[in-house]
Amino acid sequence: MRGGLRWPDEIRDPSELLPQPVELSDEEIEGALALMDTMTRDDLDGPEFRDTYTEAVAELIAAKREHREPPAAPEPAGNSGQLVDLMAALQESVSKAQASRGEDDGPADVHEMPAGRTAKKKPARKATAKKAARKPRKSA
């Protein structure tokens, strides 16, 4: 159900959603703080950690506010990804698997399907429309 008015009996008390209180020892708290200290990094200042999306949105908002044309979006880098020939990769993988099993490096044997073993298709049945039996109306 989308937004709208709700009756009081449809609204739950938010205190039901609170997690149950938990007792923690000082050792558990110290262990959690030590874990956070070991996982914290201070060297996240490089250009690879820049939030370009937020910067672009801020620039777009500033351009709209000043009634000027927003900057053009930069084109994504061209050949940034590595192209992979899937068939060549598959053939290499099969060759390695065959070599590890001690099989020859020849291509896999392709067998013809025996003729006449296909399932016969039955014609589709047309569903007949059933007419509902009507009871005659009683006149008053």
Short mmCIF file of C-alpha atoms in Angstrom, two decimals:
data_model
loop_
_atom_site.label_atom_id
_atom_site.label_comp_id
_atom_site.label_asym_id
_atom_site.label_seq_id
_atom_site.Cartn_x
_atom_site.Cartn_y
_atom_site.Cartn_z
CA MET A 1 0.00 0.00 0.00
CA ARG A 2 1.35 3.38 -0.91
CA GLY A 3 1.24 6.46 1.27
CA GLY A 4 -1.99 7.68 2.69
CA LEU A 5 -3.82 7.96 5.94
CA ARG A 6 -3.76 5.00 8.27
CA TRP A 7 -6.04 4.04 11.09
CA PRO A 8 -4.51 3.96 14.58
CA ASP A 9 -4.77 0.15 14.72
CA GLU A 10 -2.61 -0.08 11.54
CA ILE A 11 0.32 1.78 13.08
CA ARG A 12 2.88 -0.15 15.12
CA ASP A 13 4.60 1.28 18.13
CA PRO A 14 8.21 2.06 17.07
CA SER A 15 9.54 0.83 20.42
CA GLU A 16 8.77 -2.72 19.16
CA LEU A 17 11.48 -2.27 16.54
CA LEU A 18 14.28 -1.45 18.97
CA PRO A 19 16.85 -4.21 19.46
CA GLN A 20 17.00 -5.84 22.83
CA PRO A 21 19.61 -4.35 25.21
CA VAL A 22 22.86 -6.30 25.36
CA GLU A 23 25.35 -6.44 28.19
CA LEU A 24 28.98 -6.03 27.03
CA SER A 25 32.05 -6.53 29.10
CA ASP A 26 34.91 -4.04 29.08
CA GLU A 27 37.07 -6.64 27.29
CA GLU A 28 34.54 -6.93 24.44
CA ILE A 29 34.41 -3.16 24.03
CA GLU A 30 38.22 -2.92 24.05
CA GLY A 31 38.41 -5.75 21.49
CA ALA A 32 35.93 -3.98 19.21
CA LEU A 33 37.85 -0.70 19.46
CA ALA A 34 41.13 -2.48 18.75
CA LEU A 35 39.58 -4.16 15.70
CA MET A 36 38.35 -0.80 14.40
CA ASP A 37 41.84 0.67 14.89
CA THR A 38 43.45 -2.14 12.90
CA MET A 39 40.93 -1.78 10.06
CA THR A 40 41.20 2.02 9.85
CA ARG A 41 43.26 3.44 6.99
CA ASP A 42 44.72 6.92 6.94
CA ASP A 43 46.18 6.75 3.42
CA LEU A 44 42.95 7.32 1.48
CA ASP A 45 44.00 10.70 0.08
CA GLY A 46 45.13 9.72 -3.42
CA PRO A 47 43.33 10.68 -6.64
CA GLU A 48 41.90 7.16 -6.97
CA PHE A 49 39.85 7.80 -3.82
CA ARG A 50 38.25 11.02 -5.09
CA ASP A 51 34.46 11.06 -5.24
CA THR A 52 34.00 12.37 -8.77
CA TYR A 53 30.26 11.70 -8.81
CA THR A 54 29.55 14.00 -5.86
CA GLU A 55 31.83 16.65 -7.37
CA ALA A 56 29.99 16.43 -10.72
CA VAL A 57 26.58 16.72 -9.02
CA ALA A 58 27.78 19.74 -7.01
CA GLU A 59 29.04 21.39 -10.23
CA LEU A 60 25.71 20.66 -11.94
CA ILE A 61 23.78 22.21 -9.05
CA ALA A 62 26.03 25.29 -9.07
CA ALA A 63 25.53 25.70 -12.84
CA LYS A 64 21.75 25.43 -12.52
CA ARG A 65 21.74 27.91 -9.62
CA GLU A 66 23.73 30.44 -11.69
CA HIS A 67 21.52 29.86 -14.78
CA ARG A 68 24.42 28.76 -16.93
CA GLU A 69 24.97 25.72 -19.11
CA PRO A 70 26.15 22.71 -17.07
CA PRO A 71 29.57 21.34 -17.98
CA ALA A 72 29.68 18.54 -20.54
CA ALA A 73 30.14 15.06 -19.15
CA PRO A 74 33.60 13.67 -19.91
CA GLU A 75 33.71 10.76 -22.31
CA PRO A 76 34.64 7.48 -20.66
CA ALA A 77 38.12 6.22 -21.36
CA GLY A 78 38.24 4.22 -24.58
CA ASN A 79 40.04 0.90 -24.40
CA SER A 80 40.13 0.67 -20.64
CA GLY A 81 38.92 -2.94 -20.56
CA GLN A 82 40.70 -5.95 -21.92
CA LEU A 83 39.01 -7.65 -24.85
CA VAL A 84 38.86 -11.39 -24.50
CA ASP A 85 38.26 -13.85 -27.31
CA LEU A 86 35.87 -16.21 -25.53
CA MET A 87 36.33 -19.08 -27.97
CA ALA A 88 40.11 -18.90 -27.69
CA ALA A 89 39.85 -18.82 -23.89
CA LEU A 90 37.48 -21.80 -23.96
CA GLN A 91 39.76 -23.79 -26.27
CA GLU A 92 42.74 -23.03 -24.03
CA SER A 93 40.78 -24.11 -20.95
CA VAL A 94 39.70 -27.36 -22.61
CA SER A 95 43.27 -28.06 -23.75
CA LYS A 96 44.59 -27.53 -20.22
CA ALA A 97 41.91 -29.79 -18.75
CA GLN A 98 42.67 -32.53 -21.29
CA ALA A 99 46.39 -32.23 -20.63
CA SER A 100 45.86 -32.52 -16.89
CA ARG A 101 43.84 -35.71 -17.46
CA GLY A 102 46.46 -37.08 -19.83
CA GLU A 103 44.20 -36.96 -22.87
CA ASP A 104 45.35 -35.98 -26.34
CA ASP A 105 45.14 -32.34 -27.37
CA GLY A 106 42.86 -33.01 -30.33
CA PRO A 107 39.47 -31.43 -30.59
CA ALA A 108 36.57 -33.04 -28.83
CA ASP A 109 34.69 -35.71 -30.76
CA VAL A 110 31.40 -34.55 -32.20
CA HIS A 111 28.80 -37.24 -32.61
CA GLU A 112 25.80 -37.04 -34.90
CA MET A 113 22.41 -37.45 -33.29
CA PRO A 114 20.66 -40.64 -34.37
CA ALA A 115 17.88 -40.03 -36.87
CA GLY A 116 14.26 -40.74 -35.98
CA ARG A 117 14.64 -40.27 -32.24
CA THR A 118 12.98 -36.91 -32.06
CA ALA A 119 9.73 -36.53 -30.22
CA LYS A 120 6.67 -36.18 -32.41
CA LYS A 121 4.84 -32.95 -31.97
CA LYS A 122 1.16 -33.23 -31.27
CA PRO A 123 -1.11 -30.54 -32.65
CA ALA A 124 -2.21 -28.02 -30.07
CA ARG A 125 -5.77 -28.37 -28.88
CA LYS A 126 -8.08 -25.46 -29.19
CA ALA A 127 -9.86 -24.65 -26.00
CA THR A 128 -13.57 -24.56 -26.50
CA ALA A 129 -15.42 -21.75 -24.90
CA LYS A 130 -17.90 -23.01 -22.36
CA LYS A 131 -21.10 -21.13 -22.21
CA ALA A 132 -22.36 -20.55 -18.74
CA ALA A 133 -25.82 -21.91 -18.22
CA ARG A 134 -28.13 -19.11 -17.36
CA LYS A 135 -31.07 -19.51 -15.10
CA PRO A 136 -34.18 -17.81 -16.34
CA ARG A 137 -35.04 -14.69 -14.40
CA LYS A 138 -38.09 -14.78 -12.31
CA SER A 139 -40.41 -11.99 -13.07
CA ALA A 140 -42.02 -10.28 -10.17
#
